[in-house]
Coordinates of N, CA and C in Angstrom, one line a residue:
X994 N 19.5 -17.4 50.0 CA 20.2 -16.2 50.5 C 21.3 -16.6 51.5
X995 N 22.5 -16.1 51.2 CA 23.6 -16.3 52.2 C 23.8 -14.9 52.9
X996 N 24.0 -15.0 54.2 CA 24.3 -13.8 55.0 C 25.6 -14.0 55.7
X997 N 26.6 -13.1 55.5 CA 27.9 -13.2 56.2 C 28.1 -11.9 57.0
X998 N 28.6 -12.1 58.2 CA 28.9 -10.9 59.1 C 30.3 -10.7 59.3
X999 N 30.7 -9.4 59.4 CA 32.1 -9.0 59.6 C 32.2 -7.9 60.7
X1000 N 33.4 -7.8 61.2 CA 33.6 -6.8 62.3 C 33.6 -5.4 61.9
X1001 N 33.9 -5.1 60.6 CA 34.1 -3.7 60.2 C 33.7 -3.6 58.7
X1002 N 33.5 -2.3 58.3 CA 33.2 -2.0 57.0 C 34.3 -2.3 56.0
X1003 N 35.6 -2.2 56.5 CA 36.7 -2.5 55.7 C 36.7 -4.0 55.4
X1004 N 36.4 -4.9 56.3 CA 36.3 -6.3 56.1 C 35.2 -6.6 55.1
X1005 N 34.0 -5.9 55.2 CA 33.0 -6.1 54.2 C 33.5 -5.8 52.8
X1006 N 34.2 -4.7 52.7 CA 34.7 -4.3 51.4 C 35.7 -5.3 50.9
X1007 N 36.5 -5.9 51.7 CA 37.5 -6.9 51.3 C 36.8 -8.1 50.8
X1008 N 35.8 -8.5 51.6 CA 35.0 -9.8 51.2 C 34.3 -9.6 49.9
X1009 N 33.7 -8.4 49.7 CA 33.0 -8.1 48.4 C 34.0 -8.1 47.3
X1010 N 35.1 -7.5 47.5 CA 36.1 -7.4 46.4 C 36.6 -8.8 46.0
X1011 N 36.8 -9.7 47.0 CA 37.2 -11.1 46.7 C 36.2 -11.8 45.8
X1012 N 34.9 -11.6 46.1 CA 33.8 -12.2 45.3 C 33.8 -11.6 43.9
X1013 N 34.0 -10.3 43.7 CA 34.1 -9.7 42.4 C 35.3 -10.2 41.7
X1014 N 36.4 -10.3 42.4 CA 37.7 -10.7 41.8 C 37.5 -12.2 41.3
X1015 N 36.8 -13.0 42.1 CA 36.6 -14.4 41.6 C 35.8 -14.4 40.4
X1016 N 34.8 -13.6 40.3 CA 34.0 -13.5 39.0 C 34.8 -13.1 37.8
X1017 N 35.7 -12.1 38.0 CA 36.6 -11.7 36.9 C 37.6 -12.7 36.5
X1018 N 38.1 -13.4 37.5 CA 39.1 -14.5 37.2 C 38.5 -15.6 36.5
X1019 N 37.3 -16.0 36.9 CA 36.5 -17.1 36.3 C 36.1 -16.7 34.9
X1020 N 35.6 -15.4 34.7 CA 35.1 -15.0 33.4 C 35.7 -13.6 33.2
X1021 N 36.8 -13.5 32.5 CA 37.5 -12.1 32.3 C 36.6 -11.1 31.6
X1022 N 35.6 -11.6 30.7 CA 34.7 -10.8 30.0 C 33.4 -10.6 30.7
X1023 N 33.4 -10.7 32.1 CA 32.2 -10.6 32.9 C 31.6 -9.2 32.7
X1024 N 30.3 -9.2 32.9 CA 29.5 -8.0 32.9 C 29.1 -7.7 34.4
X1025 N 29.6 -6.6 34.9 CA 29.5 -6.2 36.3 C 28.5 -5.1 36.4
X1026 N 27.5 -5.3 37.4 CA 26.6 -4.2 37.7 C 27.2 -3.5 39.0
X1027 N 27.4 -2.2 38.9 CA 28.1 -1.4 39.9 C 27.2 -0.4 40.6
X1028 N 27.5 -0.1 41.9 CA 26.8 0.8 42.7 C 27.6 1.9 43.2
X1029 N 27.0 3.0 43.6 CA 27.7 4.2 44.2 C 27.3 4.4 45.6
X1030 N 27.7 5.5 46.2 CA 27.5 5.8 47.6 C 28.7 5.4 48.4
X1031 N 28.6 5.6 49.7 CA 29.8 5.4 50.6 C 30.0 3.9 50.8
X1032 N 29.0 3.1 50.8 CA 29.2 1.7 51.1 C 30.2 0.9 50.2
X1033 N 30.1 1.1 48.9 CA 31.0 0.3 48.1 C 32.5 0.9 48.0
X1034 N 32.7 2.0 48.6 CA 34.1 2.6 48.4 C 35.2 1.7 48.9
X1035 N 35.1 1.0 50.1 CA 36.1 0.1 50.5 C 36.3 -1.1 49.5
X1036 N 35.2 -1.5 48.9 CA 35.3 -2.6 47.9 C 36.1 -2.1 46.7
X1037 N 35.8 -0.9 46.2 CA 36.5 -0.4 45.1 C 38.0 -0.1 45.4
X1038 N 38.3 0.3 46.6 CA 39.7 0.5 47.0 C 40.5 -0.8 47.0
X1039 N 39.8 -1.9 47.4 CA 40.4 -3.2 47.4 C 40.6 -3.7 46.0
X1040 N 39.6 -3.5 45.1 CA 39.8 -3.9 43.7 C 40.9 -3.2 43.1
X1041 N 41.1 -1.9 43.4 CA 42.2 -1.1 42.8 C 43.5 -1.7 43.3
X1042 N 43.6 -2.0 44.6 CA 44.8 -2.6 45.1 C 45.2 -3.9 44.4
X1043 N 44.2 -4.8 44.2 CA 44.4 -6.0 43.5 C 44.9 -5.8 42.1
X1044 N 44.3 -4.8 41.4 CA 44.7 -4.6 40.1 C 46.1 -4.1 40.0
X1045 N 46.5 -3.1 40.9 CA 47.8 -2.6 40.9 C 48.9 -3.6 41.2
X1046 N 48.5 -4.7 42.0 CA 49.4 -5.7 42.3 C 49.4 -6.8 41.3
X1047 N 48.7 -6.6 40.2 CA 48.7 -7.6 39.1 C 47.8 -8.8 39.3
X1048 N 46.9 -8.7 40.2 CA 46.0 -9.9 40.5 C 44.8 -9.8 39.6
X1049 N 44.3 -8.6 39.3 CA 43.1 -8.4 38.5 C 43.3 -7.7 37.2
X1050 N 42.7 -8.2 36.1 CA 42.7 -7.5 34.8 C 41.3 -7.2 34.5
X1051 N 41.0 -5.9 34.3 CA 39.6 -5.5 33.9 C 39.5 -5.2 32.4
X1052 N 40.5 -5.5 31.6 CA 40.5 -5.1 30.2 C 39.4 -5.7 29.4
X1053 N 38.9 -6.8 29.7 CA 37.8 -7.5 29.0 C 36.4 -7.3 29.6
X1054 N 36.4 -6.7 30.7 CA 35.1 -6.6 31.5 C 34.2 -5.4 30.9
X1055 N 33.0 -5.5 31.2 CA 32.0 -4.5 30.9 C 31.3 -4.1 32.2
X1056 N 31.0 -2.9 32.4 CA 30.2 -2.4 33.6 C 29.0 -1.6 33.3
X1057 N 28.0 -1.8 34.1 CA 26.8 -1.0 34.0 C 26.4 -0.5 35.4
X1058 N 26.3 0.8 35.6 CA 25.9 1.3 36.9 C 24.4 1.3 37.1
X1059 N 24.1 1.2 38.3 CA 22.7 1.1 38.7 C 21.9 2.4 38.4
X1060 N 22.4 3.5 38.6 CA 21.6 4.7 38.6 C 22.4 6.0 38.4
X1061 N 21.7 7.1 38.2 CA 22.3 8.4 38.1 C 21.3 9.5 38.3
X1062 N 21.7 10.6 38.9 CA 20.8 11.7 39.2 C 20.3 12.3 37.8
X1063 N 19.1 12.8 37.8 CA 18.6 13.5 36.6 C 19.0 15.0 36.8
X1064 N 19.3 15.6 35.6 CA 19.6 17.0 35.5 C 20.8 17.5 36.4
X1065 N 21.8 16.6 36.5 CA 23.0 17.0 37.2 C 24.1 16.8 36.2
X1066 N 24.9 17.9 36.0 CA 26.0 17.8 35.0 C 27.0 16.6 35.4
X1067 N 27.5 15.9 34.3 CA 28.3 14.7 34.6 C 29.6 15.1 35.3
X1068 N 30.0 16.4 35.2 CA 31.3 16.8 35.9 C 31.0 17.3 37.3
X1069 N 29.7 17.4 37.7 CA 29.4 17.8 39.1 C 30.1 16.9 40.1
X1070 N 30.6 17.4 41.2 CA 31.3 16.5 42.1 C 30.4 15.4 42.7
X1071 N 29.1 15.5 42.6 CA 28.2 14.5 43.2 C 27.6 13.6 42.1
X1072 N 27.9 13.8 40.8 CA 27.3 12.9 39.8 C 28.0 11.6 39.9
X1073 N 27.2 10.6 39.5 CA 27.7 9.2 39.6 C 28.7 8.9 38.5
X1074 N 28.6 9.6 37.4 CA 29.7 9.5 36.4 C 31.0 9.8 37.0
X1075 N 31.0 11.0 37.7 CA 32.3 11.4 38.3 C 32.7 10.5 39.4
X1076 N 31.8 10.1 40.3 CA 32.1 9.2 41.4 C 32.8 8.0 40.8
X1077 N 32.3 7.3 39.8 CA 32.8 6.1 39.3 C 34.2 6.3 38.7
X1078 N 34.4 7.4 38.0 CA 35.8 7.7 37.5 C 36.8 7.9 38.7
X1079 N 36.4 8.6 39.7 CA 37.3 8.9 40.8 C 37.5 7.7 41.7
X1080 N 36.5 6.9 41.9 CA 36.6 5.8 42.8 C 37.0 4.5 42.2
X1081 N 36.9 4.3 40.9 CA 37.3 3.1 40.3 C 37.9 3.2 38.9
X1082 N 37.1 3.8 37.9 CA 37.5 3.7 36.5 C 38.8 4.3 36.2
X1083 N 39.2 5.4 36.8 CA 40.5 6.0 36.5 C 41.7 5.2 37.1
X1084 N 41.4 4.2 37.8 CA 42.5 3.5 38.5 C 42.7 2.0 38.1
X1085 N 41.9 1.6 37.2 CA 42.0 0.2 36.7 C 41.9 0.3 35.1
X1086 N 42.2 -0.9 34.5 CA 42.3 -0.9 33.0 C 41.0 -1.2 32.3
X1087 N 39.9 -0.7 32.8 CA 38.6 -0.8 32.1 C 38.7 0.1 30.9
X1088 N 38.2 -0.5 29.8 CA 38.1 0.4 28.6 C 37.0 1.4 28.7
X1089 N 37.2 2.6 28.5 CA 36.1 3.6 28.7 C 34.8 3.3 28.0
X1090 N 35.0 2.7 26.8 CA 33.7 2.4 26.0 C 33.0 1.2 26.6
X1091 N 33.6 0.5 27.6 CA 33.0 -0.6 28.2 C 32.3 -0.3 29.6
X1092 N 32.4 1.0 30.0 CA 31.8 1.5 31.2 C 30.5 2.2 30.9
X1093 N 29.4 2.0 31.6 CA 28.1 2.6 31.2 C 27.5 3.1 32.5
X1094 N 27.0 4.3 32.4 CA 26.2 5.0 33.5 C 25.1 5.6 32.8
X1095 N 23.8 5.5 33.4 CA 22.7 6.2 32.7 C 22.9 7.7 32.5
X1096 N 22.3 8.2 31.4 CA 22.4 9.6 31.1 C 21.3 10.3 31.7
X1097 N 21.5 10.9 32.9 CA 20.4 11.6 33.5 C 20.1 13.0 32.9
X1098 N 20.9 13.4 31.9 CA 20.7 14.6 31.2 C 20.1 14.4 29.8
X1099 N 19.7 13.2 29.5 CA 19.1 12.9 28.2 C 17.8 13.8 28.0
X1100 N 17.6 14.2 26.8 CA 16.4 15.0 26.5 C 15.1 14.2 26.7
X1101 N 15.2 13.0 26.3 CA 14.1 12.1 26.5 C 14.5 11.0 27.5
X1102 N 14.1 11.2 28.7 CA 14.5 10.2 29.8 C 13.9 8.9 29.6
X1103 N 12.7 8.8 29.2 CA 12.1 7.5 29.0 C 12.8 6.7 27.9
X1104 N 13.2 7.4 26.8 CA 14.0 6.7 25.8 C 15.3 6.3 26.3
X1105 N 15.9 7.1 27.2 CA 17.2 6.7 27.7 C 17.1 5.5 28.6
X1106 N 16.0 5.4 29.4 CA 15.8 4.2 30.2 C 15.7 2.9 29.3
X1107 N 14.9 3.0 28.2 CA 14.8 1.9 27.3 C 16.1 1.5 26.6
X1108 N 16.8 2.5 26.2 CA 18.2 2.3 25.6 C 19.1 1.6 26.6
X1109 N 19.1 2.0 27.9 CA 20.0 1.4 28.8 C 19.6 -0.1 29.1
X1110 N 18.3 -0.4 29.2 CA 17.9 -1.8 29.3 C 18.4 -2.6 28.1
X1111 N 18.2 -2.1 26.9 CA 18.6 -2.8 25.7 C 20.1 -3.0 25.7
X1112 N 20.9 -2.0 26.1 CA 22.4 -2.2 26.2 C 22.8 -3.3 27.1
X1113 N 22.1 -3.4 28.2 CA 22.4 -4.5 29.1 C 22.1 -5.9 28.5
X1114 N 21.0 -5.9 27.8 CA 20.6 -7.2 27.2 C 21.5 -7.5 26.1
X1115 N 22.0 -6.5 25.3 CA 22.9 -6.8 24.2 C 24.3 -7.3 24.7
X1116 N 24.6 -6.9 25.9 CA 25.9 -7.3 26.6 C 25.8 -8.7 27.1
X1117 N 24.6 -9.3 27.1 CA 24.4 -10.6 27.6 C 23.9 -10.7 29.0
X1118 N 23.5 -9.6 29.6 CA 23.0 -9.5 31.0 C 24.1 -9.4 32.0
X1119 N 23.7 -9.1 33.2 CA 24.7 -8.8 34.2 C 25.1 -10.1 34.9
X1120 N 26.4 -10.4 35.0 CA 26.8 -11.6 35.7 C 26.8 -11.4 37.2
X1121 N 27.3 -10.3 37.7 CA 27.3 -10.0 39.1 C 26.8 -8.6 39.4
X1122 N 25.8 -8.4 40.2 CA 25.3 -7.1 40.5 C 25.7 -6.7 41.9
X1123 N 26.4 -5.6 42.1 CA 26.8 -5.1 43.4 C 25.7 -4.1 43.8
X1124 N 25.2 -4.2 45.1 CA 24.2 -3.4 45.6 C 24.6 -2.8 46.9
X1125 N 24.1 -1.6 47.3 CA 24.0 -1.2 48.6 C 22.5 -1.2 49.0
X1126 N 22.2 -0.7 50.1 CA 20.8 -0.6 50.5 C 20.5 0.7 51.2
X1127 N 19.4 1.4 50.8 CA 19.1 2.7 51.5 C 18.5 2.5 52.8
X1128 N 18.5 3.6 53.6 CA 17.9 3.5 54.9 C 16.5 3.1 54.9
X1129 N 15.8 3.4 53.8 CA 14.4 3.0 53.7 C 14.2 1.7 52.9
X1130 N 15.3 1.0 52.7 CA 15.2 -0.3 52.0 C 15.3 -0.3 50.5
X1131 N 15.6 0.9 50.0 CA 15.7 1.0 48.5 C 17.0 0.3 48.0
X1132 N 16.9 -0.2 46.8 CA 18.0 -0.8 46.0 C 18.0 -0.1 44.7
X1133 N 19.2 0.3 44.2 CA 19.3 1.3 43.2 C 18.6 2.6 43.8
X1134 N 17.8 3.2 42.9 CA 16.9 4.2 43.5 C 15.5 3.8 43.5
X1135 N 15.2 2.5 43.6 CA 13.9 2.0 43.7 C 13.3 2.3 45.1
X1136 N 12.5 3.3 45.2 CA 12.0 3.8 46.5 C 10.8 2.9 47.0
X1137 N 10.6 3.0 48.3 CA 9.4 2.3 48.8 C 8.1 2.7 48.0
X1138 N 7.3 1.6 47.7 CA 6.2 1.8 46.8 C 5.1 0.8 47.1
X1139 N 4.1 0.8 46.3 CA 3.1 -0.3 46.4 C 3.3 -1.3 45.3
X1140 N 4.4 -1.2 44.6 CA 4.7 -2.1 43.5 C 6.2 -2.2 43.2
X1141 N 6.6 -3.3 42.6 CA 8.0 -3.4 42.1 C 8.0 -3.0 40.6
X1142 N 8.8 -2.1 40.2 CA 8.9 -1.7 38.8 C 10.0 -2.5 38.1
X1143 N 9.6 -3.1 36.9 CA 10.5 -4.1 36.3 C 11.7 -3.4 35.7
X1144 N 11.5 -2.5 34.7 CA 12.6 -2.0 33.9 C 13.2 -0.7 34.4
X1145 N 14.3 -0.3 33.7 CA 14.9 1.0 34.0 C 13.9 2.1 33.9
X1146 N 13.9 3.1 34.9 CA 12.8 4.1 34.9 C 13.3 5.3 35.7
X1147 N 12.5 6.4 35.6 CA 12.8 7.6 36.3 C 12.1 7.5 37.6
X1148 N 12.8 7.9 38.7 CA 12.3 7.8 40.0 C 12.2 9.1 40.7
X1149 N 11.1 9.4 41.4 CA 11.0 10.6 42.2 C 11.6 10.2 43.6
X1150 N 12.6 10.9 44.0 CA 13.3 10.5 45.3 C 12.5 10.9 46.5
X1151 N 12.5 10.0 47.5 CA 11.7 10.3 48.7 C 12.5 11.3 49.6
X1152 N 11.8 11.8 50.6 CA 12.4 12.7 51.5 C 13.5 12.1 52.3
X1153 N 13.4 10.8 52.7 CA 14.4 10.2 53.4 C 15.7 10.0 52.6
X1154 N 15.5 9.7 51.3 CA 16.7 9.5 50.4 C 17.4 10.9 50.2
X1155 N 16.6 11.9 50.0 CA 17.1 13.3 49.8 C 17.9 13.7 51.1
X1156 N 17.3 13.4 52.3 CA 18.0 13.7 53.5 C 19.3 12.9 53.6
X1157 N 19.3 11.6 53.3 CA 20.5 10.8 53.4 C 21.6 11.3 52.4
X1158 N 21.2 11.8 51.3 CA 22.2 12.2 50.3 C 22.6 13.7 50.5
X1159 N 22.0 14.4 51.4 CA 22.2 15.8 51.6 C 23.7 16.0 52.0
X1160 N 24.3 15.0 52.7 CA 25.7 15.2 53.1 C 26.7 15.4 52.0
X1161 N 26.3 15.0 50.8 CA 27.2 15.1 49.6 C 27.1 16.4 48.9
X1162 N 26.1 17.2 49.2 CA 25.8 18.5 48.5 C 26.0 19.6 49.5
X1163 N 26.0 20.8 48.9 CA 26.2 22.0 49.7 C 25.0 22.3 50.6
X1164 N 23.8 22.1 50.0 CA 22.5 22.3 50.8 C 21.5 21.2 50.3
X1165 N 20.5 21.0 51.1 CA 19.5 20.1 50.7 C 18.8 20.5 49.4
X1166 N 18.7 21.8 49.2 CA 18.0 22.2 48.0 C 18.8 21.8 46.7
X1167 N 20.1 21.5 46.9 CA 20.9 21.2 45.7 C 20.8 19.7 45.4
X1168 N 20.2 18.9 46.2 CA 20.0 17.5 46.0 C 19.0 17.3 44.9
X1169 N 19.3 16.6 43.8 CA 18.3 16.3 42.7 C 17.1 15.6 43.3
X1170 N 16.0 15.9 42.7 CA 14.7 15.2 43.1 C 14.3 14.0 42.3
X1171 N 15.0 13.8 41.2 CA 14.8 12.6 40.4 C 16.1 11.9 40.0
X1172 N 15.9 10.7 39.7 CA 17.1 9.9 39.2 C 16.6 8.8 38.2
X1173 N 17.5 8.4 37.4 CA 17.3 7.2 36.6 C 17.8 6.0 37.3
X1174 N 17.0 4.9 37.4 CA 17.5 3.7 38.1 C 17.1 2.5 37.3
X1175 N 18.0 1.5 37.4 CA 17.6 0.1 37.0 C 16.4 -0.3 37.8
X1176 N 15.4 -1.0 37.1 CA 14.3 -1.5 37.9 C 14.6 -2.7 38.6
X1177 N 13.7 -3.1 39.5 CA 13.9 -4.3 40.3 C 14.0 -5.6 39.4
X1178 N 13.3 -5.6 38.3 CA 13.4 -6.7 37.4 C 14.8 -6.8 36.7
X1179 N 15.3 -5.6 36.4 CA 16.7 -5.6 35.8 C 17.7 -6.1 36.8
X1180 N 17.5 -5.7 38.1 CA 18.4 -6.2 39.1 C 18.3 -7.7 39.3
X1181 N 17.0 -8.2 39.4 CA 16.8 -9.6 39.6 C 17.2 -10.5 38.5
X1182 N 17.4 -9.9 37.3 CA 17.9 -10.7 36.1 C 19.3 -11.0 36.2
X1183 N 20.1 -10.3 37.1 CA 21.5 -10.6 37.3 C 21.7 -12.0 37.7
X1184 N 22.7 -12.6 37.2 CA 23.0 -14.0 37.6 C 23.3 -14.2 39.0
X1185 N 24.0 -13.2 39.6 CA 24.3 -13.2 41.0 C 24.2 -11.8 41.6
X1186 N 23.7 -11.7 42.8 CA 23.6 -10.4 43.4 C 24.4 -10.4 44.7
X1187 N 25.1 -9.3 44.9 CA 25.9 -9.1 46.1 C 25.6 -7.8 46.8
X1188 N 25.0 -7.9 47.9 CA 24.5 -6.6 48.6 C 25.4 -6.4 49.9
X1189 N 25.9 -5.2 50.0 CA 26.8 -4.8 51.1 C 26.1 -3.8 51.9
X1190 N 26.1 -3.9 53.2 CA 25.5 -2.9 54.1 C 26.4 -2.7 55.4
X1191 N 26.7 -1.5 55.7 CA 27.5 -1.2 56.9 C 26.9 0.0 57.6
X1192 N 27.1 -0.1 58.9 CA 26.6 1.1 59.8 C 25.3 0.8 60.4
X1193 N 25.1 1.4 61.6 CA 23.8 1.1 62.3 C 22.6 1.8 61.7
X1194 N 22.9 2.8 60.8 CA 21.7 3.4 60.1 C 21.1 2.6 59.1
X1195 N 21.8 1.4 58.7 CA 21.2 0.5 57.8 C 20.5 -0.7 58.5
X1196 N 20.6 -0.8 59.8 CA 20.2 -2.0 60.5 C 18.7 -2.3 60.3
X1197 N 17.9 -1.3 60.4 CA 16.4 -1.5 60.3 C 16.1 -1.9 58.9
X1198 N 16.7 -1.3 57.9 CA 16.4 -1.7 56.5 C 16.9 -3.2 56.2
X1199 N 18.0 -3.5 56.8 CA 18.5 -4.9 56.6 C 17.5 -5.9 57.3
X1200 N 17.1 -5.5 58.5 CA 16.1 -6.4 59.2 C 14.9 -6.6 58.4
X1201 N 14.3 -5.6 57.8 CA 13.1 -5.7 57.1 C 13.3 -6.5 55.8
X1202 N 14.5 -6.3 55.2 CA 14.8 -7.0 53.9 C 14.9 -8.5 54.1
X1203 N 15.5 -8.9 55.3 CA 15.8 -10.3 55.5 C 14.7 -11.0 56.3
X1204 N 14.1 -10.3 57.3 CA 13.2 -10.9 58.2 C 11.7 -10.7 58.0
X1205 N 11.3 -9.6 57.3 CA 9.9 -9.4 57.2 C 9.4 -9.9 55.8
X1206 N 8.1 -9.7 55.6 CA 7.5 -10.2 54.4 C 8.1 -9.5 53.2
X1207 N 8.0 -10.2 52.0 CA 8.4 -9.5 50.8 C 7.4 -8.5 50.4
X1208 N 7.8 -7.2 50.3 CA 6.9 -6.1 50.3 C 7.6 -5.0 49.5
X1209 N 6.9 -4.4 48.5 CA 7.6 -3.3 47.8 C 7.8 -2.0 48.7
X1210 N 7.2 -2.0 49.9 CA 7.6 -0.9 50.8 C 9.0 -1.0 51.3
X1211 N 9.6 -2.2 51.2 CA 11.0 -2.5 51.4 C 11.5 -3.2 50.1
X1212 N 12.0 -2.4 49.2 CA 12.3 -2.9 47.9 C 13.3 -4.1 47.9
X1213 N 14.3 -4.0 48.9 CA 15.3 -5.0 49.0 C 14.8 -6.3 49.4
X1214 N 13.6 -6.4 49.9 CA 13.0 -7.7 50.3 C 12.8 -8.7 49.2
X1215 N 12.7 -8.1 48.0 CA 12.5 -9.0 46.8 C 13.7 -9.9 46.5
X1216 N 14.8 -9.5 47.0 CA 16.1 -10.2 46.8 C 16.0 -11.6 47.4
X1217 N 15.1 -11.9 48.4 CA 15.0 -13.2 49.0 C 14.5 -14.2 47.9
X1218 N 13.9 -13.8 46.8 CA 13.5 -14.7 45.8 C 14.5 -15.0 44.8
X1219 N 15.7 -14.3 44.9 CA 16.7 -14.5 43.9 C 17.5 -15.8 44.2
X1220 N 17.8 -16.6 43.2 CA 18.5 -17.9 43.4 C 19.9 -17.8 43.9
X1221 N 20.5 -16.6 43.8 CA 22.0 -16.6 44.1 C 22.3 -15.2 44.6
X1222 N 22.0 -14.9 45.9 CA 22.2 -13.6 46.5 C 23.0 -13.7 47.8
X1223 N 23.9 -12.8 48.0 CA 24.8 -12.8 49.2 C 24.7 -11.4 49.8
X1224 N 24.4 -11.4 51.1 CA 24.5 -10.2 51.9 C 25.8 -10.2 52.7
X1225 N 26.5 -9.1 52.6 CA 27.7 -9.0 53.4 C 27.5 -7.8 54.4
X1226 N 27.5 -8.0 55.7 CA 27.1 -7.0 56.6 C 28.2 -6.8 57.7
X1227 N 28.4 -5.6 58.2 CA 29.2 -5.5 59.4 C 28.2 -5.6 60.6
X1228 N 28.8 -5.7 61.8 CA 28.1 -6.0 63.0 C 27.0 -5.0 63.2
X1229 N 27.3 -3.7 62.9 CA 26.3 -2.7 63.2 C 25.1 -2.8 62.3
X1230 N 25.3 -3.1 61.0 CA 24.2 -3.3 60.1 C 23.4 -4.5 60.4
X1231 N 24.0 -5.5 61.0 CA 23.3 -6.7 61.4 C 22.7 -6.7 62.8
X1232 N 22.7 -5.6 63.5 CA 22.4 -5.6 64.9 C 21.0 -5.9 65.2
X1233 N 20.1 -5.8 64.3 CA 18.6 -6.0 64.5 C 18.1 -7.3 63.9
X1234 N 19.0 -8.1 63.4 CA 18.6 -9.4 62.9 C 18.2 -10.4 63.9

């Protein structure tokens, strides 16, 4: 595990974008695993800037998102389909058919999870997986548990995750209670993992992930067993290390 510290969230975003750009330059047909939430927005803004300046070409790349809410229309302002279009897809030359987000409105959610895992496998696996980390140590929507779930699955969101995501919705009651998420095994199968964390509200989760025992109660702690993982942290997120 490599851990790098920066003075601001903007610097973390720039550093993450540089690593993603290096992956694309080295392998233009790279398969990228992408994350949502506020943490990766500076990264996506920097990738857009590099694309507009002619540095990055996304035309041969393929993307798979980590997760999506269940039973939320794709055009809802808080859906991850819409987030990705607004924050990245509409601003770079990714082919629409090469971008993938789980279908949280599928009639058979278990079948959708299996389909999504197979699609990643058919694409050759994820070359670089971008992650954030939840306040309770979740990665994707893999919530604290007594086990690590291997494949893509439906997750019942915890109270702390619902409260953390409340700011994006009109009321707490509007926050979906379930989501589709890549499993920990799917994340760990990525050839390289890049986790970004910013803000003091992530400091305790970062400490547990890096310093405490590997424990499914802090799902991000499993990343310590990955052969190629990088944590990019601002000073606030690293304050308890």
